[in-house]
Coordinates of C-alpha atoms in Angstrom, one line a residue:
Chain A
X1 CA 4.5 -33.4 -28.9
X2 CA 5.0 -35.3 -25.7
X3 CA 6.9 -33.4 -23.0
X4 CA 8.4 -34.4 -19.7
X5 CA 7.1 -32.9 -16.5
X6 CA 8.9 -29.7 -15.8
X7 CA 11.2 -29.1 -12.6
X8 CA 9.7 -26.7 -10.2
X9 CA 11.5 -24.7 -7.5
X10 CA 10.7 -22.2 -5.0
X11 CA 11.9 -18.7 -5.8
X12 CA 12.2 -16.0 -3.1
X13 CA 13.2 -12.6 -4.2
X14 CA 12.6 -8.9 -3.0
X15 CA 10.7 -6.1 -4.3
X16 CA 12.4 -3.2 -2.5
X17 CA 12.5 -4.3 1.1
X18 CA 9.7 -6.7 0.9
X19 CA 10.1 -10.6 0.6
X20 CA 8.0 -11.9 -2.4
X21 CA 7.6 -15.8 -3.1
X22 CA 7.2 -17.4 -6.4
X23 CA 7.5 -20.8 -8.2
X24 CA 9.7 -21.2 -11.1
X25 CA 9.0 -24.0 -13.6
X26 CA 11.7 -25.1 -16.1
X27 CA 11.9 -27.6 -18.8
X28 CA 13.1 -31.0 -17.3
X29 CA 15.8 -31.8 -20.2
X30 CA 17.4 -28.3 -20.7
X31 CA 17.1 -26.9 -24.1
X32 CA 15.5 -23.9 -22.4
X33 CA 14.2 -21.2 -24.7
X34 CA 15.8 -17.7 -24.7
X35 CA 12.2 -16.5 -24.0
X36 CA 10.9 -16.8 -20.4
X37 CA 7.5 -16.1 -19.0
X38 CA 6.4 -14.2 -15.9
X39 CA 2.7 -14.8 -15.0
X40 CA 1.2 -11.9 -13.1
X41 CA -1.8 -12.7 -11.1
X42 CA -4.8 -10.6 -11.3
X43 CA -7.8 -9.9 -9.1
X44 CA -8.2 -11.4 -5.6
X45 CA -5.9 -14.3 -6.2
X46 CA -2.5 -15.7 -5.4
X47 CA 0.0 -17.4 -7.6
X48 CA -1.8 -20.6 -8.0
X49 CA -4.8 -18.8 -9.5
X50 CA -8.5 -19.7 -9.4
X51 CA -8.9 -23.5 -9.6
X52 CA -5.0 -23.6 -9.9
X53 CA -5.2 -22.3 -13.5
X54 CA -1.7 -20.6 -13.2
X55 CA 0.0 -23.8 -11.8
X56 CA -1.4 -25.8 -14.6
X57 CA -0.6 -23.2 -17.2
X58 CA 3.1 -22.7 -16.0
X59 CA 3.6 -26.5 -16.1
X60 CA 2.4 -26.8 -19.7
X61 CA 4.3 -23.7 -20.9
X62 CA 7.5 -25.0 -19.1
X63 CA 7.0 -28.6 -20.6
X64 CA 7.3 -26.9 -24.0
X65 CA 10.6 -25.3 -23.2
X66 CA 9.8 -22.0 -21.7
X67 CA 10.9 -21.1 -18.1
X68 CA 8.0 -19.7 -16.3
X69 CA 7.6 -17.9 -13.1
X70 CA 4.4 -17.2 -11.2
X71 CA 4.5 -15.3 -8.0
X72 CA 2.7 -13.3 -5.3
X73 CA 2.7 -9.4 -5.5
X74 CA 3.2 -7.5 -2.3
X75 CA 0.4 -8.2 0.2
X76 CA -1.0 -11.3 -1.6
X77 CA -0.5 -15.0 -1.1
X78 CA 2.6 -15.9 0.8
X79 CA 4.3 -12.5 0.1
X80 CA 4.9 -10.0 2.7
X81 CA 3.7 -6.4 2.6
X82 CA 0.6 -4.5 2.3
X83 CA -2.0 -5.3 -0.4
X84 CA -2.3 -2.7 -3.2
X85 CA -4.1 -1.9 -6.3
X86 CA -3.1 -3.3 -9.7
X87 CA -2.2 0.3 -10.6
X88 CA 0.6 0.0 -8.1
X89 CA 2.2 -3.3 -8.9
X90 CA 4.8 -2.0 -11.5
X91 CA 7.6 -2.5 -9.1
X92 CA 6.5 -6.2 -8.4
X93 CA 6.3 -7.0 -12.1
X94 CA 9.8 -5.6 -12.7
X95 CA 11.3 -7.5 -9.6
X96 CA 9.8 -10.7 -11.0
X97 CA 11.2 -10.1 -14.5
X98 CA 14.7 -9.4 -12.9
X99 CA 14.4 -12.6 -10.6
X100 CA 13.5 -14.8 -13.5
X101 CA 16.5 -13.5 -15.4
X102 CA 18.9 -14.0 -12.6
X103 CA 17.6 -17.6 -12.0
X104 CA 17.7 -18.5 -15.6
X105 CA 20.8 -17.1 -17.4
X106 CA 19.6 -18.6 -20.8
X107 CA 16.5 -16.5 -20.7
X108 CA 17.2 -13.2 -22.5
X109 CA 13.8 -11.9 -23.2
X110 CA 10.5 -12.2 -21.1
X111 CA 6.8 -12.4 -22.0
X112 CA 4.4 -11.1 -19.2
X113 CA 1.3 -13.1 -19.0
X114 CA -1.7 -11.5 -17.0
X115 CA -5.4 -12.2 -16.5
X116 CA -7.9 -9.4 -15.8
X117 CA -6.4 -6.4 -14.0
X118 CA -2.9 -8.0 -14.3
X119 CA -3.2 -7.8 -18.0
X120 CA -3.9 -4.1 -17.6
X121 CA -1.0 -3.6 -15.4
X122 CA 1.2 -5.5 -17.9
X123 CA 0.2 -3.1 -20.6
X124 CA 0.9 -0.2 -18.2
X125 CA 4.2 -1.4 -16.7
X126 CA 5.9 -4.5 -18.3
X127 CA 6.3 -2.4 -21.6
X128 CA 8.9 -0.2 -19.8
X129 CA 11.1 -3.0 -19.0
X130 CA 13.9 -3.5 -21.6
X131 CA 13.7 -7.3 -21.4
X132 CA 10.0 -7.5 -22.2
X133 CA 9.2 -9.0 -25.8
X134 CA 5.6 -9.6 -25.4
X135 CA 2.5 -9.5 -23.3
X136 CA -0.3 -12.0 -23.2
X137 CA -3.4 -10.2 -22.0
X138 CA -6.3 -12.3 -20.9
X139 CA -9.6 -10.5 -20.3
X140 CA -8.1 -7.3 -19.7
X141 CA -9.7 -5.1 -17.1
X142 CA -10.8 -1.6 -18.4
X143 CA -13.8 -0.9 -16.2
X144 CA -15.1 2.5 -15.6
X145 CA -18.6 3.5 -14.6
X146 CA -19.0 4.4 -18.3
X147 CA -17.7 1.2 -19.7
X148 CA -19.8 -1.0 -17.3
X149 CA -22.8 1.0 -18.1
X150 CA -22.1 0.6 -21.9
X151 CA -21.5 -3.0 -21.5
X152 CA -24.7 -3.6 -19.5
X153 CA -26.7 -1.5 -22.0
X154 CA -25.5 -3.6 -24.7
X155 CA -25.6 -7.1 -23.2
X156 CA -27.8 -7.0 -20.3
X157 CA -30.7 -4.8 -21.2
X158 CA -31.0 -6.2 -24.8
X159 CA -31.1 -9.6 -23.2
X160 CA -33.6 -8.5 -20.6
X161 CA -35.9 -7.0 -23.2
X162 CA -36.1 -10.5 -25.0
X163 CA -36.9 -12.4 -21.8
X164 CA -40.5 -13.4 -21.3
X165 CA -40.3 -13.1 -17.5
X166 CA -39.2 -9.5 -17.9
X167 CA -42.5 -8.6 -19.6
X168 CA -44.6 -10.7 -17.4
X169 CA -43.0 -9.2 -14.4
X170 CA -43.5 -5.7 -15.8
X171 CA -47.1 -6.3 -16.7
X172 CA -48.0 -7.8 -13.3
X173 CA -46.5 -4.9 -11.7
X174 CA -43.9 -7.0 -10.0
X175 CA -41.1 -4.8 -11.5
X176 CA -39.9 -1.5 -10.1
X177 CA -40.1 -0.2 -13.6
X178 CA -39.4 3.4 -12.3
X179 CA -36.1 2.3 -10.7
X180 CA -35.2 0.1 -13.7
X181 CA -35.9 2.8 -16.3
X182 CA -34.0 5.3 -14.1
X183 CA -31.0 3.0 -14.0
X184 CA -31.3 2.4 -17.7
X185 CA -31.3 6.1 -18.4
X186 CA -28.4 6.5 -16.1
X187 CA -26.4 3.9 -17.8
X188 CA -27.2 5.4 -21.2
X189 CA -26.0 8.8 -19.9
X190 CA -22.9 7.3 -18.6
X191 CA -22.3 5.2 -21.7
X192 CA -22.6 8.3 -23.8
X193 CA -20.1 10.3 -21.8
X194 CA -17.5 7.5 -22.8
X195 CA -17.8 8.2 -26.5
X196 CA -17.8 11.9 -26.2
X197 CA -15.0 12.2 -23.8
X198 CA -11.9 13.8 -25.3
X199 CA -8.6 12.2 -25.0
X200 CA -7.2 13.0 -21.7
X201 CA -4.1 15.2 -21.5
X202 CA -0.8 13.4 -20.6
X203 CA -0.9 14.4 -17.0
X204 CA -3.1 12.5 -14.7
X205 CA -4.2 9.9 -17.3
X206 CA -6.8 7.4 -16.5
X207 CA -5.5 3.8 -16.1
X208 CA -7.2 2.9 -19.4
X209 CA -5.4 5.7 -21.2
X210 CA -2.1 4.5 -19.7
X211 CA -2.9 1.0 -20.9
X212 CA -3.3 2.5 -24.4
X213 CA -0.2 4.6 -24.2
X214 CA 1.8 1.7 -23.0
X215 CA 0.6 -0.6 -25.8
X216 CA 0.9 2.1 -28.5
X217 CA 4.6 2.6 -27.6
X218 CA 5.5 -1.1 -27.1
X219 CA 7.7 -2.5 -29.6
X220 CA 7.0 -6.0 -28.6
X221 CA 4.0 -8.2 -29.6
X222 CA 0.8 -8.9 -27.6
X223 CA -1.5 -11.9 -27.6
X224 CA -5.1 -10.9 -26.5
X225 CA -7.1 -13.8 -25.3
X226 CA -10.6 -13.2 -24.8
X227 CA -13.3 -15.3 -23.2
X228 CA -16.5 -15.1 -25.1
X229 CA -18.9 -15.3 -22.1
X230 CA -17.1 -12.7 -19.8
X231 CA -18.4 -9.2 -19.0
X232 CA -14.8 -8.0 -18.3
X233 CA -13.7 -9.0 -21.8
X234 CA -16.8 -7.4 -23.4
X235 CA -16.2 -4.2 -21.5
X236 CA -12.7 -4.1 -22.5
X237 CA -13.7 -4.4 -26.3
X238 CA -16.3 -1.9 -25.7
X239 CA -14.0 0.5 -24.2
X240 CA -11.3 0.2 -27.0
X241 CA -14.0 0.5 -29.6
X242 CA -15.3 3.8 -28.1
X243 CA -12.3 5.5 -26.7
X244 CA -10.1 7.9 -29.0
X245 CA -6.9 6.7 -27.2
X246 CA -7.5 3.1 -28.2
X247 CA -8.5 3.8 -31.8
X248 CA -6.7 1.4 -34.2
X249 CA -4.4 -0.1 -31.5
X250 CA -5.9 -3.5 -31.4
X251 CA -5.9 -3.7 -35.2
X252 CA -2.1 -3.3 -35.3
X253 CA -0.1 -6.2 -36.6
X254 CA 1.6 -6.6 -33.3
X255 CA -1.6 -7.7 -31.8
X256 CA -3.0 -11.2 -32.2
X257 CA -6.3 -12.0 -31.0
X258 CA -7.8 -15.3 -29.9
X259 CA -11.3 -16.0 -28.7
X260 CA -12.2 -18.8 -26.4
X261 CA -15.8 -19.8 -27.1
X262 CA -18.2 -20.1 -24.2
X263 CA -15.5 -19.5 -21.7
X264 CA -15.9 -17.6 -18.5
X265 CA -13.6 -15.1 -16.9
X266 CA -11.2 -17.6 -15.5
X267 CA -11.5 -20.3 -18.1
X268 CA -12.9 -22.6 -15.3
X269 CA -12.9 -26.0 -17.0
X270 CA -10.3 -28.2 -18.4
X271 CA -11.4 -27.7 -22.2
X272 CA -11.1 -23.8 -21.9
X273 CA -8.0 -23.9 -19.7
X274 CA -6.4 -26.2 -22.3
X275 CA -7.4 -23.9 -25.2
X276 CA -5.6 -21.0 -23.4
X277 CA -2.5 -23.0 -22.8
X278 CA -2.4 -24.1 -26.4
X279 CA -2.8 -20.6 -27.7
X280 CA -0.1 -19.2 -25.4
X281 CA 2.4 -22.0 -26.3
X282 CA 1.8 -21.6 -30.1
X283 CA 2.2 -17.8 -29.8
X284 CA 5.4 -18.1 -27.7
X285 CA 6.7 -20.5 -30.4
X286 CA 6.0 -17.7 -33.0
X287 CA 8.0 -15.2 -30.9
X288 CA 10.9 -17.7 -30.8
X289 CA 10.9 -19.7 -34.1
X290 CA 14.2 -21.2 -33.2
X291 CA 13.2 -22.9 -30.0
Chain B
X1 CA 5.2 -13.0 24.9
X2 CA 8.6 -11.5 24.6
X3 CA 9.4 -8.9 21.9
X4 CA 9.0 -10.3 18.4
X5 CA 12.2 -11.7 16.9
X6 CA 13.4 -11.5 13.1
X7 CA 11.8 -14.2 11.0
X8 CA 13.5 -16.3 8.4
X9 CA 11.4 -18.2 5.8
X10 CA 12.5 -21.1 3.7
X11 CA 10.3 -22.5 0.9
X12 CA 11.1 -25.9 -1.0
X13 CA 9.4 -28.7 -2.8
X14 CA 9.8 -31.7 -0.5
X15 CA 9.1 -35.3 -1.3
X16 CA 5.6 -36.8 -0.7
X17 CA 4.3 -40.3 -1.0
X18 CA 3.7 -39.5 -4.7
X19 CA 5.4 -36.5 -6.2
X20 CA 6.4 -33.3 -4.4
X21 CA 4.9 -30.8 -2.0
X22 CA 5.3 -27.1 -1.6
X23 CA 6.4 -26.4 2.0
X24 CA 7.1 -23.0 3.4
X25 CA 8.8 -22.9 6.9
X26 CA 8.7 -19.6 8.9
X27 CA 10.6 -19.4 12.0
X28 CA 12.7 -17.2 14.3
X29 CA 15.9 -16.3 12.4
X30 CA 18.1 -17.6 15.2
X31 CA 16.6 -21.0 14.8
X32 CA 15.6 -21.5 18.5
X33 CA 12.0 -22.5 18.5
X34 CA 9.6 -22.9 21.3
X35 CA 7.6 -25.4 19.4
X36 CA 5.9 -26.2 16.0
X37 CA 2.8 -25.1 14.4
X38 CA 1.6 -27.2 11.5
X39 CA -0.9 -25.5 9.2
X40 CA -3.6 -27.5 7.4
X41 CA -5.3 -25.5 4.8
X42 CA -8.9 -25.5 3.7
X43 CA -10.8 -27.0 0.7
X44 CA -10.5 -25.9 -2.9
X45 CA -10.9 -22.2 -3.5
X46 CA -11.2 -21.6 0.4
X47 CA -7.5 -22.3 0.5
X48 CA -6.7 -19.6 -2.0
X49 CA -8.8 -17.0 -0.3
X50 CA -7.3 -17.8 3.1
X51 CA -3.8 -17.8 1.8
X52 CA -2.7 -14.2 2.8
X53 CA -4.4 -14.6 6.3
X54 CA -2.4 -17.7 6.8
X55 CA 0.8 -15.9 5.7
X56 CA 0.3 -13.2 8.2
X57 CA -0.5 -15.7 11.0
X58 CA 2.6 -17.6 10.2
X59 CA 4.9 -14.6 10.4
X60 CA 3.3 -13.4 13.6
X61 CA 3.8 -16.8 15.2
X62 CA 7.4 -17.1 13.8
X63 CA 8.3 -13.7 15.4
X64 CA 7.1 -15.2 18.8
X65 CA 9.4 -18.1 18.4
X66 CA 7.4 -20.7 16.7
X67 CA 8.4 -22.8 13.7
X68 CA 5.4 -22.6 11.5
X69 CA 5.1 -25.2 8.6
X70 CA 2.8 -24.7 5.7
X71 CA 2.5 -27.4 3.4
X72 CA 0.2 -27.6 0.2
X73 CA -1.7 -31.0 0.2
X74 CA -1.4 -33.3 -2.8
X75 CA -3.0 -31.7 -5.8
X76 CA -3.5 -28.4 -4.1
X77 CA -1.7 -25.1 -4.4
X78 CA 1.8 -25.6 -5.8
X79 CA 2.2 -29.2 -4.9
X80 CA 2.4 -31.8 -7.6
X81 CA -0.6 -33.5 -9.4
X82 CA -4.0 -32.2 -10.3
X83 CA -6.9 -31.9 -7.9
X84 CA -8.2 -35.0 -9.6
X85 CA -5.1 -36.9 -8.1
X86 CA -5.9 -35.9 -4.5
X87 CA -7.4 -38.5 -2.2
X88 CA -8.5 -38.1 1.4
X89 CA -6.1 -40.6 2.7
X90 CA -3.2 -38.9 0.9
X91 CA -4.2 -35.7 2.4
X92 CA -4.2 -37.3 6.0
X93 CA -0.7 -38.8 5.2
X94 CA 0.6 -35.4 4.1
X95 CA -0.4 -33.9 7.5
X96 CA 0.6 -36.8 9.5
X97 CA 4.1 -36.6 8.1
X98 CA 4.6 -33.2 9.4
X99 CA 3.3 -34.1 12.7
X100 CA 5.7 -36.9 13.0
X101 CA 8.6 -34.7 12.0
X102 CA 7.9 -32.0 14.7
X103 CA 10.2 -31.9 17.7
X104 CA 8.7 -34.2 20.1
X105 CA 10.2 -32.4 23.3
X106 CA 8.2 -29.2 22.6
X107 CA 4.6 -28.2 22.1
X108 CA 3.0 -28.7 18.8
X109 CA -0.1 -27.0 17.4
X110 CA -2.2 -28.3 14.6
X111 CA -3.8 -25.3 13.0
X112 CA -6.7 -26.2 10.9
X113 CA -8.6 -23.7 8.7
X114 CA -12.1 -24.8 7.7
X115 CA -11.9 -28.4 6.4
X116 CA -8.4 -28.5 7.6
X117 CA -9.8 -29.1 11.1
X118 CA -11.1 -32.4 9.8
X119 CA -7.7 -33.5 8.7
X120 CA -6.0 -32.1 11.8
X121 CA -8.3 -34.1 14.0
X122 CA -7.7 -37.1 11.9
X123 CA -4.1 -37.3 12.6
X124 CA -4.4 -36.6 16.4
X125 CA -4.1 -40.4 17.4
X126 CA -0.5 -40.2 16.3
X127 CA 0.1 -37.4 18.9
X128 CA -2.8 -36.9 21.2
X129 CA -1.0 -34.2 23.2
X130 CA -0.8 -31.9 20.3
X131 CA -2.9 -28.7 20.5
X132 CA -5.6 -27.5 18.1
X133 CA -6.0 -24.1 16.7
X134 CA -9.3 -24.0 14.8
X135 CA -10.4 -21.3 12.3
X136 CA -14.2 -21.6 11.5
X137 CA -13.7 -25.4 11.6
X138 CA -15.9 -27.7 9.5
X139 CA -17.4 -30.2 11.7
X140 CA -19.1 -32.4 9.2
X141 CA -17.3 -33.3 5.9
X142 CA -20.5 -34.4 4.3
X143 CA -22.2 -31.0 4.9
X144 CA -19.1 -29.3 3.6
X145 CA -19.1 -31.3 0.3
X146 CA -22.8 -30.5 0.0
X147 CA -22.3 -26.9 0.4
X148 CA -19.5 -26.9 -2.2
X149 CA -21.5 -28.7 -4.7
X150 CA -24.5 -26.4 -4.0
X151 CA -22.5 -23.3 -4.2
X152 CA -21.3 -24.1 -7.5
X153 CA -24.6 -25.4 -8.7
X154 CA -24.8 -22.5 -11.3
X155 CA -21.3 -23.1 -12.6
X156 CA -20.5 -25.3 -15.4
X157 CA -20.5 -28.9 -14.4
X158 CA -18.9 -31.5 -16.5
X159 CA -18.7 -35.3 -15.8
X160 CA -15.5 -36.7 -17.1
X161 CA -17.5 -39.9 -18.1
X162 CA -18.3 -40.4 -21.8
X163 CA -22.0 -40.2 -21.2
X164 CA -23.9 -37.2 -22.5
X165 CA -24.9 -34.5 -20.0
X166 CA -25.9 -36.7 -17.1
X167 CA -29.3 -36.5 -15.6
X168 CA -27.6 -37.3 -12.2
X169 CA -26.7 -34.5 -9.8
X170 CA -23.0 -34.1 -9.2
X171 CA -23.5 -35.7 -5.7
X172 CA -25.1 -38.8 -7.4
X173 CA -22.5 -39.1 -10.0
X174 CA -19.8 -39.1 -7.4
X175 CA -21.5 -41.6 -5.4
X176 CA -21.8 -43.7 -8.6
X177 CA -17.9 -43.5 -8.9
X178 CA -17.8 -40.9 -11.7
X179 CA -15.5 -37.9 -11.2
X180 CA -17.1 -34.5 -11.7
X181 CA -15.4 -31.2 -12.7
X182 CA -17.0 -28.4 -11.0
X183 CA -16.1 -24.8 -10.8
X184 CA -12.5 -25.6 -12.3
X185 CA -11.8 -28.4 -9.8
X186 CA -12.1 -32.1 -10.7
X187 CA -13.4 -34.0 -7.8
X188 CA -13.0 -37.7 -7.7
X189 CA -15.0 -40.2 -5.4
X190 CA -11.5 -41.1 -3.8
X191 CA -11.5 -37.6 -2.3
X192 CA -15.1 -36.9 -1.7
X193 CA -15.8 -40.4 -0.2
X194 CA -13.3 -39.6 2.5
X195 CA -14.4 -36.0 3.0
X196 CA -18.0 -37.1 3.2
X197 CA -17.1 -39.6 6.0
X198 CA -15.1 -37.2 8.0
X199 CA -16.4 -35.7 11.1
X200 CA -14.7 -33.6 13.7
X201 CA -13.7 -35.4 16.9
X202 CA -10.6 -35.9 19.0
X203 CA -9.4 -39.4 20.4
X204 CA -10.2 -40.6 23.8
X205 CA -6.6 -39.9 25.0
X206 CA -6.4 -36.4 23.7
X207 CA -4.7 -34.3 26.3
X208 CA -4.0 -31.0 24.2
X209 CA -5.9 -27.8 24.4
X210 CA -8.2 -26.4 21.7
X211 CA -8.6 -22.8 20.6
X212 CA -11.6 -22.6 18.5
X213 CA -12.6 -19.3 16.7
X214 CA -15.4 -18.3 14.4
X215 CA -16.1 -15.2 12.7
X216 CA -19.3 -13.3 12.6
X217 CA -21.0 -9.9 12.2
X218 CA -20.3 -9.3 15.8
X219 CA -18.3 -10.8 18.5
X220 CA -19.8 -13.3 20.8
X221 CA -20.7 -16.9 21.3
X222 CA -20.0 -19.7 18.6
X223 CA -22.7 -20.8 16.2
X224 CA -25.1 -23.2 17.8
X225 CA -23.6 -26.4 16.1
X226 CA -20.0 -25.3 17.1
X227 CA -21.1 -24.4 20.6
X228 CA -22.7 -27.9 21.0
X229 CA -19.5 -29.5 19.7
X230 CA -17.3 -27.4 22.0
X231 CA -19.6 -28.4 25.0
X232 CA -19.5 -32.0 24.3
X233 CA -15.7 -31.9 24.3
X234 CA -15.7 -30.1 27.6
X235 CA -18.0 -32.5 29.0
X236 CA -15.1 -35.1 28.3
X237 CA -12.6 -33.0 30.3
X238 CA -10.9 -31.3 27.1
X239 CA -9.7 -27.7 27.7
X240 CA -11.5 -25.9 24.8
X241 CA -11.6 -22.0 24.6
X242 CA -14.0 -20.6 22.1
X243 CA -14.8 -17.3 20.8
X244 CA -16.7 -15.6 17.9
X245 CA -14.7 -12.5 16.6
X246 CA -16.2 -9.7 14.4
X247 CA -14.7 -10.2 11.0
X248 CA -15.4 -11.1 7.3
X249 CA -15.6 -14.7 6.2
X250 CA -12.1 -14.3 4.6
X251 CA -12.2 -17.9 3.1
X252 CA -14.9 -17.0 0.8
X253 CA -15.1 -13.2 0.3
X254 CA -14.8 -11.9 -3.2
X255 CA -11.9 -9.6 -2.2
X256 CA -9.0 -10.7 0.0
X257 CA -10.0 -9.8 3.4
X258 CA -7.9 -9.8 6.6
X259 CA -9.2 -10.1 10.2
X260 CA -6.6 -8.5 12.6
X261 CA -8.6 -9.6 15.7
X262 CA -8.4 -13.4 14.7
X263 CA -4.7 -13.0 14.1
X264 CA -4.2 -11.4 17.6
X265 CA -6.4 -13.7 19.4
X266 CA -4.9 -16.9 17.8
X267 CA -1.5 -15.5 18.6
X268 CA -2.4 -15.2 22.3
X269 CA -3.9 -18.6 22.4
X270 CA -0.9 -20.3 20.9
X271 CA 1.7 -18.4 22.8
X272 CA -0.1 -19.3 26.1
X273 CA 0.6 -23.0 25.4
X274 CA 4.4 -22.2 25.0
X275 CA 4.3 -20.3 28.4
X276 CA 2.4 -23.2 30.0
X277 CA 5.1 -25.6 29.0
X278 CA 8.1 -23.6 29.5
X279 CA 7.1 -21.8 32.8
X280 CA 7.5 -24.8 35.1
X281 CA 10.9 -25.6 33.9
X282 CA 12.0 -22.0 34.2
X283 CA 10.6 -21.9 37.8
X284 CA 12.5 -25.2 38.5
X285 CA 15.8 -23.7 37.2
X286 CA 15.4 -20.7 39.3
X287 CA 14.4 -22.2 42.5
X288 CA 17.1 -22.5 45.1
X289 CA 18.7 -25.9 45.6

């Protein structure tokens, strides 16, 4: 389907007392879907995203009928205020959803799209907003010392053991093998602690447990996009496979999973970016069959 | 400077030669400005990483009475087009347009971050009395491009030509007229040719002042190359103030970093130019007939 370039406008709004800035992209010829999209930026980025991935994503998604807002959280990009952790951006996400709905009266439901820790924040916070019908979670962040250790044991050490240079270095004495084995043992210990840890009680839950709780209680749907060459994505899977709180959650019918082969964490080339855009658009259409 | 004033911000997409540009204006809420500061951002990911530092600077200066204009160049940030649509002359034109629009009766600063310094210097012939605020300025575009290509040597590099995995390096491909995709950015010869040819210099009739700051592990003198550049300008009679401040290279750090010292030092330098311009007038008004 060929589509006209979307119309973009600056959108200033407030989160509490703080001025936030965003850009709203809307379909050029009307016929706007009742579903809108809010892109939440993860990691150390502002609303354009690494290599402008969110600019290009928002334009493509809007070309296909979905009004899309991307914005800077407090303390990031052009927005005012102090920078904060992804565990504290719930109010920013809610403010953006409300701003999108105010600006686009035709939009009745919202999909929150997040990369990395923004995907984690979406699972924790977007689910509590009444207008949120879906989440797109790309390479969600679930890092703990245990999950990092587990992912390293599985992906790094096994790869290392298969490398010729590793053995040559070891045999020539060029390797601090005491240190390496110590690190491996330490990683193994931490990795074990992940699988044996009991489900946390409700109070003082870890953010990973709060993600699980958010997703478990969520009535909408989720598109999970995983890059196959990304440690963050691997850690997330590892975590969800070994944590009691996550058991069965990703197998639920409300979750659809897409893997982008060879792609890195930010989908840093045109081909990978396009795959992500296409998957997002197709999934949005499945949410809104009438549009 | 006087007590800080409430700041008003307005953002809009404005017309460019082709397509539209994101433009954010920060100014005192009462609209009475002492002068204009035109921001010129850095290259590719450096612009993203510096974004919040730039936002903080813009608000500080606006609170001191300046009208600060931050515009995304063609194919950058929120502005229209892909990075592949950007050309060096189009970027120069984007900056020049802001310079031409600035109130001619009041001081104007061009504030260049990293490669933005090359673009700022490129438009000075249009207004040689403008001042320059430089943040870790790039002095050689060729070197900057080389570093960008080298920095991402490990990243996936895709030539957009039909030929299978080229045996040419990205630099060679660009010189042969082939665009390359590197670290998510599509670079074309129309952009990199201009960047490669750009070097930092000011025109012979330049009469503004230059505030030139670098960041390092500890405060002190500029890096040798920058010190030589500043010295050459001083020898020509240009007023150059230089300083290295202790702070992180926020344009390339993994996490978003802020350097308060750079903000305050820059604020003082910019405000001093407003005083220099307005004081004689004020003195004149107050002097007895």
